[in-house]
Amino acid sequence: MTPVELSRTVLSAVRRAVDVGELDVSVPERVVVTPPRPGGCGDYATNVALQLARPAGQPAPLVAQVLRGYLLDLDGIGDVTVTGPGFLNISLRDADAEAALVQLVEDVRRAGQRYGYAPRAAGAVFELRCPCEVRALVVADVVARLLRSQGSQANVSCEGPTPVDPIPVRWEQILGFHPYTADPIGDNAVHIRPVPAPADPLHLGRDAARWALLHPAGHDRPRLGGEHLVQRESNPLFRVRYAHARVQALGRNAADLGFGAEAGPLDVVPSELVALLADHPRVLARAADHHAPDVLARHLVSVADAVLPFLATVLPRGEEKPSAAHRARLALAEAAGTVLAGGLSLLGIDAPEHL
């Protein structure tokens, strides 16, 4: 069961509760399922009970218990636990969870770095306008990329300088694009105004400079020190790029051992990693909707932190021979590498093969 299918299943449970009169609410158009939060459990979680509590006139935990009963009667659901103020934590049945894992890995492999992209939406056109300031331009550039990944058209224009007073060339070395266009492509204006950079970030180089400007939320002041250049675990950019490079190295090592990746069930499932990969399309949509590249940047850090411990299990050890389990682990690792590469590409940052 994929996250989209699970969302429909939760909606079905809400509809059943409404039909029999246990809940007096309007059935929402959609339900968001995400990886469980700290303190949660299971494969996925949803806050639908909290959303319905006020219109239902009942406490969220009571709404959650009502929905739990209906969810347990539906195919593919192994267990449902209510945690915190009313979160529903859902565990899939083993067979369904295995099928969902295989489908997820195949979906990522099929889509490649475009995994999580949405079809082009007719009529969705955005004109992004920002000050002629280096951070605003970098953020606007990535917001445009995110909007395009979700099927919209987007164009960036700069408020301030004119073609007679162009953007400094040193900025274009970081931006990798020129924001001017002859004619705006849409009237749906979006103003991008993050907290400005405190200094010129050129000394960091393109990749580290873009990360330094994009990783903090727009309302936070970016730090432009040498911490973005150090190659150790304290540097989130290093962890993301290192995880991608390690996945590429595993693929080369596996080829030397005579085997390749093939999606399949795993003996031990890294549930956090699987949930993060399944959540990637929702993260892209949220980052685009909220014009917030930092949402994607933080997601990539989470993926990297989840995949790095898993990589040690991929290759055969000692006298082990490559097996279906090793091929399945490699396929999941490569799926994570694909998500990392695709996310870095949207941020305008290189995903190295070697590091």
Tab-separated table of C-alpha atoms in Angstrom:
chain	number	residue	atom	x	y	z
A	1	MET	CA	0.000	0.000	0.000
A	2	THR	CA	1.517	3.312	-1.108
A	3	PRO	CA	1.071	6.570	0.860
A	4	VAL	CA	-1.509	7.697	-1.711
A	5	GLU	CA	-3.444	4.443	-1.314
A	6	LEU	CA	-3.213	4.687	2.478
A	7	SER	CA	-4.563	8.233	2.323
A	8	ARG	CA	-7.576	6.921	0.426
A	9	THR	CA	-7.974	4.138	2.970
A	10	VAL	CA	-8.050	6.641	5.853
A	11	LEU	CA	-10.597	8.710	3.931
A	12	SER	CA	-12.700	5.553	3.560
A	13	ALA	CA	-12.618	5.061	7.341
A	14	VAL	CA	-13.729	8.684	7.867
A	15	ARG	CA	-16.540	8.216	5.351
A	16	ARG	CA	-17.754	5.063	7.113
A	17	ALA	CA	-17.773	6.808	10.491
A	18	VAL	CA	-19.798	9.663	8.989
A	19	ASP	CA	-22.220	7.334	7.192
A	20	VAL	CA	-23.161	5.488	10.402
A	21	GLY	CA	-23.455	8.725	12.369
A	22	GLU	CA	-20.478	8.315	14.732
A	23	LEU	CA	-18.944	11.504	13.365
A	24	ASP	CA	-20.933	14.519	12.227
A	25	VAL	CA	-18.421	16.206	9.923
A	26	SER	CA	-17.807	16.922	6.267
A	27	VAL	CA	-15.475	14.333	4.767
A	28	PRO	CA	-12.237	16.125	3.774
A	29	GLU	CA	-11.047	16.015	0.188
A	30	ARG	CA	-7.780	14.370	1.191
A	31	VAL	CA	-5.830	13.116	4.177
A	32	VAL	CA	-2.081	13.554	4.596
A	33	VAL	CA	-0.063	10.561	5.827
A	34	THR	CA	3.549	11.045	6.859
A	35	PRO	CA	6.348	9.169	8.627
A	36	PRO	CA	5.610	8.912	12.381
A	37	ARG	CA	6.890	11.788	14.484
A	38	PRO	CA	9.204	11.242	17.468
A	39	GLY	CA	7.204	9.275	19.994
A	40	GLY	CA	5.093	7.696	17.273
A	41	CYS	CA	5.199	4.170	15.903
A	42	GLY	CA	4.182	2.074	12.923
A	43	ASP	CA	4.753	2.744	9.232
A	44	TYR	CA	2.770	5.959	8.806
A	45	ALA	CA	0.902	8.544	10.866
A	46	THR	CA	-1.897	11.013	10.230
A	47	ASN	CA	-3.347	13.941	12.172
A	48	VAL	CA	-6.810	13.635	10.608
A	49	ALA	CA	-8.431	13.159	14.039
A	50	LEU	CA	-7.044	16.505	15.189
A	51	GLN	CA	-8.401	18.149	12.041
A	52	LEU	CA	-11.882	16.700	12.565
A	53	ALA	CA	-12.120	17.193	16.342
A	54	ARG	CA	-13.458	20.761	16.339
A	55	PRO	CA	-16.113	20.300	13.605
A	56	ALA	CA	-17.104	16.982	15.231
A	57	GLY	CA	-17.451	18.645	18.642
A	58	GLN	CA	-15.443	15.834	20.242
A	59	PRO	CA	-11.939	15.530	21.727
A	60	ALA	CA	-9.315	14.492	19.191
A	61	PRO	CA	-8.371	11.276	21.079
A	62	LEU	CA	-12.021	10.174	20.970
A	63	VAL	CA	-12.243	10.900	17.230
A	64	ALA	CA	-9.020	8.936	16.768
A	65	GLN	CA	-10.443	5.942	18.634
A	66	VAL	CA	-13.555	6.011	16.437
A	67	LEU	CA	-11.452	6.050	13.273
A	68	ARG	CA	-9.130	3.366	14.650
A	69	GLY	CA	-12.009	0.899	14.802
A	70	TYR	CA	-12.913	1.459	11.169
A	71	LEU	CA	-9.303	1.361	9.990
A	72	LEU	CA	-8.707	-2.022	11.603
A	73	ASP	CA	-11.538	-3.462	9.500
A	74	LEU	CA	-9.932	-2.381	6.228
A	75	ASP	CA	-7.637	-4.442	4.022
A	76	GLY	CA	-3.925	-3.901	4.398
A	77	ILE	CA	-4.029	-2.433	7.912
A	78	GLY	CA	-2.170	-4.468	10.525
A	79	ASP	CA	-2.522	-2.249	13.584
A	80	VAL	CA	-3.452	1.306	14.542
A	81	THR	CA	-2.182	3.061	17.672
A	82	VAL	CA	-3.344	6.426	18.995
A	83	THR	CA	-0.517	8.568	20.389
A	84	GLY	CA	-0.110	12.077	21.747
A	85	PRO	CA	-3.048	14.446	21.331
A	86	GLY	CA	-4.724	12.163	18.799
A	87	PHE	CA	-2.287	11.045	16.111
A	88	LEU	CA	-3.189	7.792	14.354
A	89	ASN	CA	-0.094	5.611	13.885
A	90	ILE	CA	-0.735	2.964	11.253
A	91	SER	CA	1.141	-0.300	10.728
A	92	LEU	CA	0.609	-2.138	7.473
A	93	ARG	CA	0.226	-5.907	7.288
A	94	ASP	CA	3.505	-7.633	6.525
A	95	ALA	CA	2.559	-8.794	3.032
A	96	ASP	CA	1.173	-5.379	2.131
A	97	ALA	CA	4.202	-3.641	3.618
A	98	GLU	CA	6.532	-5.827	1.525
A	99	ALA	CA	4.552	-5.089	-1.626
A	100	ALA	CA	4.516	-1.368	-0.816
A	101	LEU	CA	8.299	-1.377	-0.308
A	102	VAL	CA	8.928	-3.093	-3.634
A	103	GLN	CA	6.523	-0.722	-5.390
A	104	LEU	CA	8.181	2.307	-3.794
A	105	VAL	CA	11.662	1.278	-4.914
A	106	GLU	CA	10.418	0.506	-8.413
A	107	ASP	CA	8.634	3.861	-8.580
A	108	VAL	CA	11.838	5.714	-7.655
A	109	ARG	CA	13.935	3.689	-10.092
A	110	ARG	CA	11.419	4.271	-12.885
A	111	ALA	CA	11.092	8.022	-12.337
A	112	GLY	CA	14.764	8.639	-11.560
A	113	GLN	CA	15.584	12.116	-10.309
A	114	ARG	CA	12.077	13.220	-11.333
A	115	TYR	CA	10.527	11.056	-8.598
A	116	GLY	CA	7.952	13.199	-6.821
A	117	TYR	CA	7.344	15.454	-9.824
A	118	ALA	CA	3.739	16.194	-10.748
A	119	PRO	CA	2.207	16.418	-14.241
A	120	ARG	CA	2.073	19.862	-15.775
A	121	ALA	CA	-0.917	21.815	-14.463
A	122	ALA	CA	-2.743	23.791	-17.130
A	123	GLY	CA	-2.926	27.492	-16.352
A	124	ALA	CA	-0.662	27.434	-13.280
A	125	VAL	CA	1.740	30.307	-14.003
A	126	PHE	CA	3.757	32.200	-11.388
A	127	GLU	CA	5.769	35.404	-11.623
A	128	LEU	CA	8.337	35.358	-8.810
A	129	ARG	CA	9.529	38.808	-7.836
A	130	CYS	CA	12.385	39.444	-5.444
A	131	PRO	CA	14.833	42.165	-4.426
A	132	CYS	CA	18.141	42.318	-6.231
A	133	GLU	CA	19.855	40.636	-3.270
A	134	VAL	CA	21.868	37.467	-3.522
A	135	ARG	CA	19.877	35.325	-1.077
A	136	ALA	CA	16.517	36.459	-2.440
A	137	LEU	CA	17.626	35.574	-5.963
A	138	VAL	CA	18.918	32.131	-4.980
A	139	VAL	CA	15.725	31.352	-3.059
A	140	ALA	CA	13.556	32.602	-5.948
A	141	ASP	CA	15.547	30.453	-8.375
A	142	VAL	CA	14.884	27.313	-6.314
A	143	VAL	CA	11.221	28.180	-5.705
A	144	ALA	CA	10.836	28.417	-9.484
A	145	ARG	CA	12.452	24.986	-9.879
A	146	LEU	CA	10.137	23.539	-7.234
A	147	LEU	CA	7.036	25.033	-8.842
A	148	ARG	CA	8.082	23.608	-12.216
A	149	SER	CA	8.593	20.196	-10.597
A	150	GLN	CA	4.943	20.349	-9.526
A	151	GLY	CA	3.682	21.124	-13.015
A	152	SER	CA	3.545	24.928	-12.919
A	153	GLN	CA	5.312	27.515	-15.023
A	154	ALA	CA	7.469	29.985	-13.147
A	155	ASN	CA	9.597	32.968	-14.004
A	156	VAL	CA	11.882	35.096	-11.820
A	157	SER	CA	12.152	38.867	-12.115
A	158	CYS	CA	14.285	41.199	-10.047
A	159	GLU	CA	12.944	44.300	-8.323
A	160	GLY	CA	15.555	47.017	-8.478
A	161	PRO	CA	18.291	46.971	-11.101
A	162	THR	CA	17.529	47.284	-14.767
A	163	PRO	CA	19.466	45.779	-17.671
A	164	VAL	CA	21.477	49.036	-17.611
A	165	ASP	CA	22.498	48.191	-14.019
A	166	PRO	CA	22.942	44.408	-14.199
A	167	ILE	CA	23.337	41.875	-11.431
A	168	PRO	CA	27.025	41.512	-10.461
A	169	VAL	CA	28.782	38.772	-12.414
A	170	ARG	CA	30.068	37.270	-9.155
A	171	TRP	CA	26.454	36.686	-8.097
A	172	GLU	CA	25.662	34.891	-11.336
A	173	GLN	CA	28.502	32.487	-10.543
A	174	ILE	CA	26.475	31.404	-7.506
A	175	LEU	CA	23.000	31.739	-8.993
A	176	GLY	CA	23.707	29.866	-12.192
A	177	PHE	CA	20.974	31.825	-13.993
A	178	HIS	CA	19.972	35.350	-15.015
A	179	PRO	CA	16.604	36.492	-13.689
A	180	TYR	CA	15.648	38.960	-16.382
A	181	THR	CA	13.058	38.107	-19.014
A	182	ALA	CA	11.681	40.282	-21.748
A	183	ASP	CA	8.042	39.593	-20.925
A	184	PRO	CA	6.472	38.236	-17.713
A	185	ILE	CA	4.779	34.896	-18.295
A	186	GLY	CA	1.992	35.319	-15.751
A	187	ASP	CA	0.093	37.690	-13.522
A	188	ASN	CA	0.181	35.432	-10.445
A	189	ALA	CA	2.832	37.463	-8.620
A	190	VAL	CA	4.670	35.906	-5.673
A	191	HIS	CA	7.058	38.093	-3.689
A	192	ILE	CA	10.165	36.334	-2.361
A	193	ARG	CA	11.790	38.303	0.467
A	194	PRO	CA	13.904	36.166	2.819
A	195	VAL	CA	16.157	37.722	5.447
A	196	PRO	CA	19.084	39.084	3.394
A	197	ALA	CA	22.525	37.499	3.451
A	198	PRO	CA	24.784	39.306	5.952
A	199	ALA	CA	27.723	39.235	3.517
A	200	ASP	CA	28.735	38.152	0.045
A	201	PRO	CA	28.811	34.300	0.049
A	202	LEU	CA	31.075	33.950	-3.005
A	203	HIS	CA	34.042	32.800	-0.906
A	204	LEU	CA	32.170	29.558	-0.144
A	205	GLY	CA	31.915	28.500	-3.786
A	206	ARG	CA	28.670	27.746	-5.604
A	207	ASP	CA	27.474	24.590	-3.830
A	208	ALA	CA	28.268	25.607	-0.254
A	209	ALA	CA	27.034	29.163	-0.862
A	210	ARG	CA	23.689	27.988	-2.194
A	211	TRP	CA	23.277	25.552	0.698
A	212	ALA	CA	24.150	28.257	3.249
A	213	LEU	CA	21.464	30.511	1.757
A	214	LEU	CA	18.806	27.807	1.295
A	215	HIS	CA	19.058	25.522	4.326
A	216	PRO	CA	17.833	28.067	6.925
A	217	ALA	CA	14.160	29.054	6.829
A	218	GLY	CA	13.508	32.317	5.011
A	219	HIS	CA	12.893	34.198	8.260
A	220	ASP	CA	16.245	33.046	9.714
A	221	ARG	CA	19.533	34.842	9.187
A	222	PRO	CA	21.945	32.627	7.198
A	223	ARG	CA	25.437	31.883	8.460
A	224	LEU	CA	28.180	32.216	5.862
A	225	GLY	CA	31.166	30.837	7.752
A	226	GLY	CA	33.574	28.046	6.919
A	227	GLU	CA	31.386	25.451	8.666
A	228	HIS	CA	29.744	24.809	5.283
A	229	LEU	CA	33.082	23.699	3.807
A	230	VAL	CA	34.302	21.258	6.452
A	231	GLN	CA	34.059	17.588	5.468
A	232	ARG	CA	32.773	16.060	8.669
A	233	GLU	CA	29.470	14.992	10.174
A	234	SER	CA	28.777	18.357	11.785
A	235	ASN	CA	28.189	19.776	8.278
A	236	PRO	CA	24.701	18.820	6.959
A	237	LEU	CA	25.691	19.519	3.332
A	238	PHE	CA	28.646	17.178	3.671
A	239	ARG	CA	26.411	14.422	5.076
A	240	VAL	CA	23.969	14.728	2.186
A	241	ARG	CA	26.651	14.712	-0.508
A	242	TYR	CA	28.670	12.014	1.260
A	243	ALA	CA	25.612	9.752	1.472
A	244	HIS	CA	25.051	10.152	-2.261
A	245	ALA	CA	28.712	9.445	-3.042
A	246	ARG	CA	28.642	6.344	-0.797
A	247	VAL	CA	25.620	4.987	-2.654
A	248	GLN	CA	27.432	5.455	-5.961
A	249	ALA	CA	30.492	3.682	-4.574
A	250	LEU	CA	28.337	0.753	-3.406
A	251	GLY	CA	26.942	0.392	-6.908
A	252	ARG	CA	30.458	0.194	-8.317
A	253	ASN	CA	31.536	-2.291	-5.639
A	254	ALA	CA	28.481	-4.457	-6.265
A	255	ALA	CA	29.238	-4.501	-9.990
A	256	ASP	CA	32.762	-5.688	-9.188
A	257	LEU	CA	31.192	-8.529	-7.174
A	258	GLY	CA	28.934	-9.453	-10.074
A	259	PHE	CA	25.516	-8.321	-8.892
A	260	GLY	CA	23.178	-5.400	-9.364
A	261	ALA	CA	20.134	-3.834	-7.771
A	262	GLU	CA	16.734	-5.510	-7.867
A	263	ALA	CA	13.730	-4.395	-5.822
A	264	GLY	CA	12.514	-7.048	-3.402
A	265	PRO	CA	11.502	-7.724	0.217
A	266	LEU	CA	14.023	-7.097	2.983
A	267	ASP	CA	14.723	-9.242	6.034
A	268	VAL	CA	15.161	-6.109	8.162
A	269	VAL	CA	13.352	-3.023	6.892
A	270	PRO	CA	14.847	0.412	7.698
A	271	SER	CA	11.398	1.838	8.348
A	272	GLU	CA	12.514	5.447	8.840
A	273	LEU	CA	14.336	5.477	5.509
A	274	VAL	CA	11.426	3.851	3.681
A	275	ALA	CA	8.971	6.339	5.172
A	276	LEU	CA	11.167	9.284	4.179
A	277	LEU	CA	11.450	8.074	0.582
A	278	ALA	CA	7.693	7.522	0.397
A	279	ASP	CA	7.186	11.033	1.774
A	280	HIS	CA	9.412	12.704	-0.834
A	281	PRO	CA	6.584	13.631	-3.268
A	282	ARG	CA	4.656	15.313	-0.439
A	283	VAL	CA	7.806	17.186	0.635
A	284	LEU	CA	8.328	18.547	-2.890
A	285	ALA	CA	4.688	19.622	-3.082
A	286	ARG	CA	4.873	21.308	0.339
A	287	ALA	CA	8.140	23.085	-0.465
A	288	ALA	CA	6.608	24.383	-3.706
A	289	ASP	CA	3.284	25.394	-2.120
A	290	HIS	CA	4.977	27.274	0.724
A	291	HIS	CA	7.803	28.669	-1.449
A	292	ALA	CA	10.207	27.155	1.078
A	293	PRO	CA	13.378	25.478	-0.262
A	294	ASP	CA	14.479	24.883	3.344
A	295	VAL	CA	11.750	22.220	3.627
A	296	LEU	CA	13.481	20.219	0.888
A	297	ALA	CA	16.968	20.866	2.290
A	298	ARG	CA	16.009	19.552	5.729
A	299	HIS	CA	14.306	16.535	4.161
A	300	LEU	CA	17.522	15.657	2.299
A	301	VAL	CA	19.460	15.788	5.573
A	302	SER	CA	16.938	13.380	7.115
A	303	VAL	CA	17.242	10.995	4.156
A	304	ALA	CA	21.034	11.082	4.359
A	305	ASP	CA	21.033	10.450	8.111
A	306	ALA	CA	18.637	7.512	7.637
A	307	VAL	CA	20.466	5.880	4.740
A	308	LEU	CA	24.066	6.108	5.988
A	309	PRO	CA	23.724	3.425	8.715
A	310	PHE	CA	21.844	1.188	6.253
A	311	LEU	CA	24.645	1.279	3.670
A	312	ALA	CA	26.871	-0.906	5.865
A	313	THR	CA	24.415	-3.804	5.335
A	314	VAL	CA	24.309	-3.715	1.535
A	315	LEU	CA	27.386	-5.649	0.403
A	316	PRO	CA	28.148	-9.294	1.279
A	317	ARG	CA	30.542	-9.774	4.181
A	318	GLY	CA	33.335	-12.298	4.523
A	319	GLU	CA	32.476	-15.496	2.651
A	320	GLU	CA	28.894	-14.425	1.923
A	321	LYS	CA	27.726	-14.768	-1.657
A	322	PRO	CA	25.544	-12.091	-3.255
A	323	SER	CA	21.883	-12.990	-2.752
A	324	ALA	CA	18.427	-11.614	-3.456
A	325	ALA	CA	18.604	-9.810	-0.106
A	326	HIS	CA	21.776	-7.985	-1.159
A	327	ARG	CA	20.191	-7.006	-4.473
A	328	ALA	CA	17.123	-5.687	-2.652
A	329	ARG	CA	19.245	-3.697	-0.181
A	330	LEU	CA	21.235	-2.204	-3.040
A	331	ALA	CA	18.017	-1.242	-4.831
A	332	LEU	CA	16.742	0.578	-1.735
A	333	ALA	CA	20.104	2.305	-1.251
A	334	GLU	CA	20.113	3.421	-4.884
A	335	ALA	CA	16.565	4.727	-4.485
A	336	ALA	CA	17.782	6.869	-1.589
A	337	GLY	CA	20.711	8.055	-3.704
A	338	THR	CA	18.296	9.006	-6.474
A	339	VAL	CA	16.184	11.060	-4.068
A	340	LEU	CA	19.300	12.805	-2.757
A	341	ALA	CA	20.557	13.563	-6.267
A	342	GLY	CA	17.169	14.822	-7.422
A	343	GLY	CA	16.761	17.025	-4.367
A	344	LEU	CA	20.243	18.503	-4.687
A	345	SER	CA	19.581	19.183	-8.364
A	346	LEU	CA	16.459	21.172	-7.469
A	347	LEU	CA	18.573	23.180	-5.030
A	348	GLY	CA	21.111	23.817	-7.801
A	349	ILE	CA	23.812	21.843	-5.966
A	350	ASP	CA	26.054	19.153	-7.417
A	351	ALA	CA	25.627	15.542	-6.312
A	352	PRO	CA	29.145	14.081	-6.555
A	353	GLU	CA	29.956	10.556	-7.686
A	354	HIS	CA	33.100	10.618	-5.541
A	355	LEU	CA	33.809	12.506	-2.326
